[in-house]
Amino acid sequence: MRVSFKSVLFTFWLAMTNFVTAEEHPAASVEFFENNIRPVLVESCYSCHSGEAGSSEGGLLLDSRLGLAAGGDTGPAIVAGSADESLLVRRILSESEHERMPPPDAGEPLSPDVIAKLKVWIDAGAVDPRGEVKPPPAKDFAAAREHWAFLPLEKPSLPDVDPAAQVVTPRVLAPIDHFVAAKHRELGITANAPADRRTLLRRITYDLTGLPPTYDEVKAFEADESTDAYDRVVDRLLLSETYGQRWGRFWLDVARYADTKGYLPGGAQLRFPFSYTYRDYVIDALNHDKPFREFIIEQIAADKLDLGDDRSPLAALGFLTLGRRFLNNQDDIIDDRIDVVTRGMLGLTVACARCHDHKFDPIPTADYYSLHGVFASSREPDEWPLIGDTLDSTRHADFVAAQLEIKTKIQAKTDELVDEFIAKHQPRETEYTDAAAAFALLAAGTDADKFAGERKLSGPLLRRFIDQVPDPANPSREDVANWIRRDINEKSSGLKRDLEALNWNHDGAPRRAMALVDSDHPHDSHILRRGRRGNEGDIVPRQFLEALSLDHREPFQNGSGRLELAQSIADSPLAARVFVNRVWGWHFGTPLVDTPSDLGVRTPPPLLADVLEWLSADFIEHGGSIKHLHRQIVMSSTYRSASDANPSAAAVDPENLSLFRFNRRRLEFEAMRDTMLDVSSALQIHLGGLPVNITDSPSPPRRTVYAYIDRQNLPGLFRTFDFPNPDASTPGRFRTTVPQQALYLLNSPFVAEQADRLASQVADVPAEDAVLSLYHKLFQRDPTAQETKLGVAFITDADAGKRSRYCQSLLLTNELMFVD
């Protein structure tokens, strides 16, 4: 029962009056406390009872003198001067697993020596030199709803600005430019002039497709003086299939996409058979401008939608199912799914509440286990569902035949093991009869399987004799197969791996979705105190986060609740802000809120908060069209400004938070590799299909988004170029400059292959024409006189390999690797 505030104050006053000084008792000293008491509290108590840990189990805080004296929900923790009367001591000595502290699952109990010192310390007056420590923040949901990121979207009015006043060159302002220009006026800085046309076309083409423009496209754009020339370029790029390939990869970072499960023991199959169908879903959704609300809902609950004949959206559920498998620990798998949903879509670190209430955000442990119940009430189907039409072709018939051949072998192995079991145990009917009679004389509750094992008998078969099942000695072959399923699985594991491998080795395999379905009996979850099984607390209903809910929160009613959860997320203004902030960051290199996966209550509004609010509201107004969002950003003068240095503005805004210039950006790994393939005329850009191993030599010429991602053994090439860790949702990529990057470009067979291919394209032309052609292909411009002179001098040498080395040197230039 929770005690009243007055009672707490009274007991606190009584406890404080009993504190004594060091002169009155040897144990009543600061030194005794620091050497003998504080270490015990830190090591054994703080994880559940401290402000630093964000946890106050039972309302008790032990990391300050005031918290110790005040006690928790059941009264004072100690009575200074009397260890025997102190609740803390009684709980430490309790024989009850529910009362003992520290709990049995938290580690070893305190040693007798430590307990003795605690008692001496309390008897001596419990001297405690620690000052006041503030308790964990109260879960003030009313205050949380006033947090800027949680408020309903409201489109701010555009501020009045003079287009000519804050820029070097007057320009027409797009809506977001009004807010940016107003910030520049406030800071007293002047924005850069617009970028030149070649720079702008390279920027927008790389930005929307991840590939360079052609020389002819640059020349055509430079010559087009129509007012809508840039608009038509943007529309053309957004309609290109390469757009979805480029922007799909950004979302795959958030979704922690990989093609493997991570470490699993016992020779288990580590590869996901149909991971690629989720990747293809994402790319297709972006190319077809799937509305944001549908995009979110399908990735959480596509199986709960009325899909009609088009089953392809089921592949969206790979968002949940393609995470690491954590040795098949279900609580860890569920934790990963909660994290990717809440951080990826809501920008909230809900997974921090698995063991205790969130330290900073108003997310109690109960909310975590509300979501835990949703995913605990979902399961992966026995067979992955088909998406689209089944292939009706010779290759598909071959696939079915190959499946049947392996399944026949598996069944033969099963029959062989069942026959062995029957031959071994059926002649021992007398032994089983005698064992059943002996078992009947034992105490109730005796473990029949253990009893059978001691006699080298089968536990399930012995139970048939114990239960006097008619015909005690002739179980069905199906029953026997179930009894020895573990042995069957172990001895046919290689065949089962071969069967599963057909899905990615055989070109006649149909496409399937790595989906989820609701369990037959959805259920709510217990709170797991300190996140541990065996330490169950209250059962909590499946429902949405309280801090993001309206005043009247109802438990989910539809099966597992995944559809209701998905709808709650998709309709949350926070989800729109999080997504818009991510898209802005992917365009500019830096998001408006620099913690894109954490927009909790500690996150202040960004410098350009009105830009985020206006764009988010406009995004929803236009049906969640992601392509419309792109247009609003890239059509702005802010986006089109030059990246040149601006010393006067940089002195006021050194981090360019107000975007007085565009941020120069180095190509990320995928765009770097794709560019090399593209300029050497090798790149294959067709959509979809199985992943390819890009570390093979020669490297497959597919776009890098189709690379095979092995999360357990991610190749060093990926890590060298800052590819994200596929074990967790990634808010943004690091940008490192390390020697390994330069060494790869200098020594990689892949780079050499592209250089050779480039050289072969200009092998039979004069040196000057070769230099001109290469500059057109790589940099979309003419070489300068000096560049031509140097190039011609290099490649006219008699050495046949010079042209390849010259091409490789061009592939390594900053001009190719950076976008202004």
mmCIF file of C-alpha atoms in Angstrom, residues 27-177:
data_model
loop_
_atom_site.group_PDB
_atom_site.id
_atom_site.type_symbol
_atom_site.label_atom_id
_atom_site.label_comp_id
_atom_site.label_asym_id
_atom_site.label_seq_id
_atom_site.Cartn_x
_atom_site.Cartn_y
_atom_site.Cartn_z
ATOM 1 C CA ALA A 27 31.416 2.759 12.511
ATOM 2 C CA ALA A 28 29.740 6.161 12.484
ATOM 3 C CA SER A 29 32.351 7.654 10.162
ATOM 4 C CA VAL A 30 32.480 8.805 6.588
ATOM 5 C CA GLU A 31 35.473 6.569 5.988
ATOM 6 C CA PHE A 32 33.541 3.482 7.136
ATOM 7 C CA PHE A 33 30.669 4.356 4.808
ATOM 8 C CA GLU A 34 32.919 5.024 1.814
ATOM 9 C CA ASN A 35 34.967 1.861 2.287
ATOM 10 C CA ASN A 36 32.261 -0.606 3.295
ATOM 11 C CA ILE A 37 28.775 0.651 2.478
ATOM 12 C CA ARG A 38 28.764 2.803 -0.664
ATOM 13 C CA PRO A 39 30.441 0.084 -2.826
ATOM 14 C CA VAL A 40 27.732 -2.401 -1.827
ATOM 15 C CA LEU A 41 24.949 0.032 -2.674
ATOM 16 C CA VAL A 42 26.526 0.866 -6.029
ATOM 17 C CA GLU A 43 27.211 -2.717 -7.079
ATOM 18 C CA SER A 44 24.101 -4.404 -5.737
ATOM 19 C CA CYS A 45 21.364 -1.788 -5.463
ATOM 20 C CA TYR A 46 21.780 1.136 -7.856
ATOM 21 C CA SER A 47 20.651 -0.743 -10.974
ATOM 22 C CA CYS A 48 17.101 -0.814 -9.602
ATOM 23 C CA HIS A 49 17.090 2.006 -7.047
ATOM 24 C CA SER A 50 18.882 5.071 -8.392
ATOM 25 C CA GLY A 51 18.215 8.227 -10.297
ATOM 26 C CA GLU A 52 21.194 7.593 -12.554
ATOM 27 C CA ALA A 53 19.738 4.278 -13.687
ATOM 28 C CA GLY A 54 16.342 5.898 -14.094
ATOM 29 C CA SER A 55 14.801 3.251 -11.858
ATOM 30 C CA SER A 56 13.059 3.464 -8.499
ATOM 31 C CA GLU A 57 11.604 -0.001 -7.904
ATOM 32 C CA GLY A 58 8.987 0.184 -5.173
ATOM 33 C CA GLY A 59 9.482 3.948 -5.041
ATOM 34 C CA LEU A 60 12.857 3.452 -3.325
ATOM 35 C CA LEU A 61 15.996 5.407 -4.208
ATOM 36 C CA LEU A 62 19.256 4.385 -2.535
ATOM 37 C CA ASP A 63 21.680 6.771 -4.220
ATOM 38 C CA SER A 64 21.252 9.642 -1.752
ATOM 39 C CA ARG A 65 20.971 10.190 1.987
ATOM 40 C CA LEU A 66 17.479 11.622 1.597
ATOM 41 C CA GLY A 67 16.273 8.734 -0.553
ATOM 42 C CA LEU A 68 17.578 6.167 1.939
ATOM 43 C CA ALA A 69 15.959 7.926 4.845
ATOM 44 C CA ALA A 70 12.610 8.509 3.119
ATOM 45 C CA GLY A 71 12.275 4.890 1.956
ATOM 46 C CA GLY A 72 9.801 3.622 -0.597
ATOM 47 C CA ASP A 73 6.212 2.501 -0.997
ATOM 48 C CA THR A 74 6.353 0.158 2.003
ATOM 49 C CA GLY A 75 7.946 2.597 4.405
ATOM 50 C CA PRO A 76 11.424 3.701 5.539
ATOM 51 C CA ALA A 77 14.321 1.594 4.272
ATOM 52 C CA ILE A 78 16.256 1.914 7.525
ATOM 53 C CA VAL A 79 15.728 2.931 11.112
ATOM 54 C CA ALA A 80 18.987 4.634 12.019
ATOM 55 C CA GLY A 81 20.296 3.064 15.240
ATOM 56 C CA SER A 82 18.408 -0.218 14.853
ATOM 57 C CA ALA A 83 19.383 -2.675 12.127
ATOM 58 C CA ASP A 84 16.876 -5.251 13.382
ATOM 59 C CA GLU A 85 13.997 -2.833 12.797
ATOM 60 C CA SER A 86 15.233 -1.763 9.342
ATOM 61 C CA LEU A 87 13.258 -3.011 6.371
ATOM 62 C CA LEU A 88 16.397 -2.998 4.235
ATOM 63 C CA VAL A 89 18.044 -5.602 6.481
ATOM 64 C CA ARG A 90 14.897 -7.714 6.694
ATOM 65 C CA ARG A 91 14.623 -7.816 2.899
ATOM 66 C CA ILE A 92 18.288 -8.758 2.537
ATOM 67 C CA LEU A 93 17.828 -11.655 4.987
ATOM 68 C CA SER A 94 14.418 -12.776 3.679
ATOM 69 C CA GLU A 95 14.070 -16.398 2.567
ATOM 70 C CA SER A 96 11.236 -15.476 0.189
ATOM 71 C CA GLU A 97 12.343 -15.212 -3.446
ATOM 72 C CA HIS A 98 9.746 -12.455 -3.963
ATOM 73 C CA GLU A 99 11.089 -10.294 -1.130
ATOM 74 C CA ARG A 100 14.814 -11.012 -0.991
ATOM 75 C CA MET A 101 17.166 -8.243 -2.028
ATOM 76 C CA PRO A 102 19.051 -8.324 -4.281
ATOM 77 C CA PRO A 103 16.610 -10.541 -6.204
ATOM 78 C CA PRO A 104 17.777 -14.092 -6.932
ATOM 79 C CA ASP A 105 18.003 -13.392 -10.658
ATOM 80 C CA ALA A 106 20.145 -10.302 -10.109
ATOM 81 C CA GLY A 107 23.190 -12.190 -8.900
ATOM 82 C CA GLU A 108 24.652 -13.743 -5.787
ATOM 83 C CA PRO A 109 23.208 -12.785 -2.370
ATOM 84 C CA LEU A 110 25.229 -10.480 -0.170
ATOM 85 C CA SER A 111 27.944 -12.224 1.805
ATOM 86 C CA PRO A 112 27.617 -12.618 5.607
ATOM 87 C CA ASP A 113 30.536 -10.196 6.051
ATOM 88 C CA VAL A 114 28.826 -7.501 3.984
ATOM 89 C CA ILE A 115 25.541 -7.985 5.812
ATOM 90 C CA ALA A 116 27.334 -7.718 9.153
ATOM 91 C CA LYS A 117 28.928 -4.412 8.128
ATOM 92 C CA LEU A 118 25.578 -3.064 6.975
ATOM 93 C CA LYS A 119 24.034 -3.908 10.318
ATOM 94 C CA VAL A 120 26.926 -2.336 12.232
ATOM 95 C CA TRP A 121 26.643 0.789 10.090
ATOM 96 C CA ILE A 122 22.910 1.129 10.721
ATOM 97 C CA ASP A 123 23.253 0.428 14.432
ATOM 98 C CA ALA A 124 25.899 3.162 14.604
ATOM 99 C CA GLY A 125 23.484 5.710 13.166
ATOM 100 C CA ALA A 126 23.861 5.162 9.399
ATOM 101 C CA VAL A 127 26.228 8.037 8.707
ATOM 102 C CA ASP A 128 25.798 9.003 5.061
ATOM 103 C CA PRO A 129 27.833 11.876 3.561
ATOM 104 C CA ARG A 130 26.034 11.792 0.214
ATOM 105 C CA GLY A 131 24.097 14.834 -0.818
ATOM 106 C CA GLU A 132 20.671 14.978 -2.371
ATOM 107 C CA VAL A 133 20.224 13.228 -5.704
ATOM 108 C CA LYS A 134 17.191 14.146 -7.742
ATOM 109 C CA PRO A 135 14.849 11.214 -8.372
ATOM 110 C CA PRO A 136 14.100 10.067 -11.905
ATOM 111 C CA PRO A 137 11.877 12.536 -13.715
ATOM 112 C CA ALA A 138 8.191 12.069 -13.058
ATOM 113 C CA LYS A 139 6.210 10.587 -15.892
ATOM 114 C CA ASP A 140 4.248 13.761 -16.496
ATOM 115 C CA PHE A 141 2.175 12.807 -19.500
ATOM 116 C CA ALA A 142 0.295 16.096 -19.566
ATOM 117 C CA ALA A 143 3.592 17.974 -19.807
ATOM 118 C CA ALA A 144 4.924 15.503 -22.380
ATOM 119 C CA ARG A 145 2.017 16.238 -24.677
ATOM 120 C CA GLU A 146 3.230 19.842 -24.769
ATOM 121 C CA HIS A 147 6.633 18.759 -26.085
ATOM 122 C CA TRP A 148 7.056 20.373 -29.483
ATOM 123 C CA ALA A 149 7.530 17.069 -31.317
ATOM 124 C CA PHE A 150 4.367 15.522 -29.813
ATOM 125 C CA LEU A 151 1.998 18.404 -30.603
ATOM 126 C CA PRO A 152 -0.538 18.249 -33.439
ATOM 127 C CA LEU A 153 0.808 19.556 -36.733
ATOM 128 C CA GLU A 154 -0.020 23.174 -37.443
ATOM 129 C CA LYS A 155 1.258 24.793 -40.619
ATOM 130 C CA PRO A 156 3.004 28.056 -39.689
ATOM 131 C CA SER A 157 2.435 31.169 -41.735
ATOM 132 C CA LEU A 158 5.160 32.186 -44.140
ATOM 133 C CA PRO A 159 7.167 35.157 -42.828
ATOM 134 C CA ASP A 160 7.424 38.229 -45.018
ATOM 135 C CA VAL A 161 10.893 38.573 -46.515
ATOM 136 C CA ASP A 162 12.365 40.542 -49.370
ATOM 137 C CA PRO A 163 13.763 38.046 -51.892
ATOM 138 C CA ALA A 164 16.505 40.483 -52.844
ATOM 139 C CA ALA A 165 17.524 41.501 -49.341
ATOM 140 C CA GLN A 166 19.219 38.395 -47.986
ATOM 141 C CA VAL A 167 20.858 36.896 -51.054
ATOM 142 C CA VAL A 168 23.676 37.886 -53.351
ATOM 143 C CA THR A 169 21.480 37.283 -56.407
ATOM 144 C CA PRO A 170 17.704 37.913 -56.234
ATOM 145 C CA ARG A 171 15.633 34.769 -56.636
ATOM 146 C CA VAL A 172 12.077 33.484 -56.414
ATOM 147 C CA LEU A 173 11.465 32.042 -52.963
ATOM 148 C CA ALA A 174 9.800 28.692 -52.412
ATOM 149 C CA PRO A 175 7.737 28.352 -49.207
ATOM 150 C CA ILE A 176 10.573 26.983 -47.067
ATOM 151 C CA ASP A 177 12.872 29.753 -48.333
#
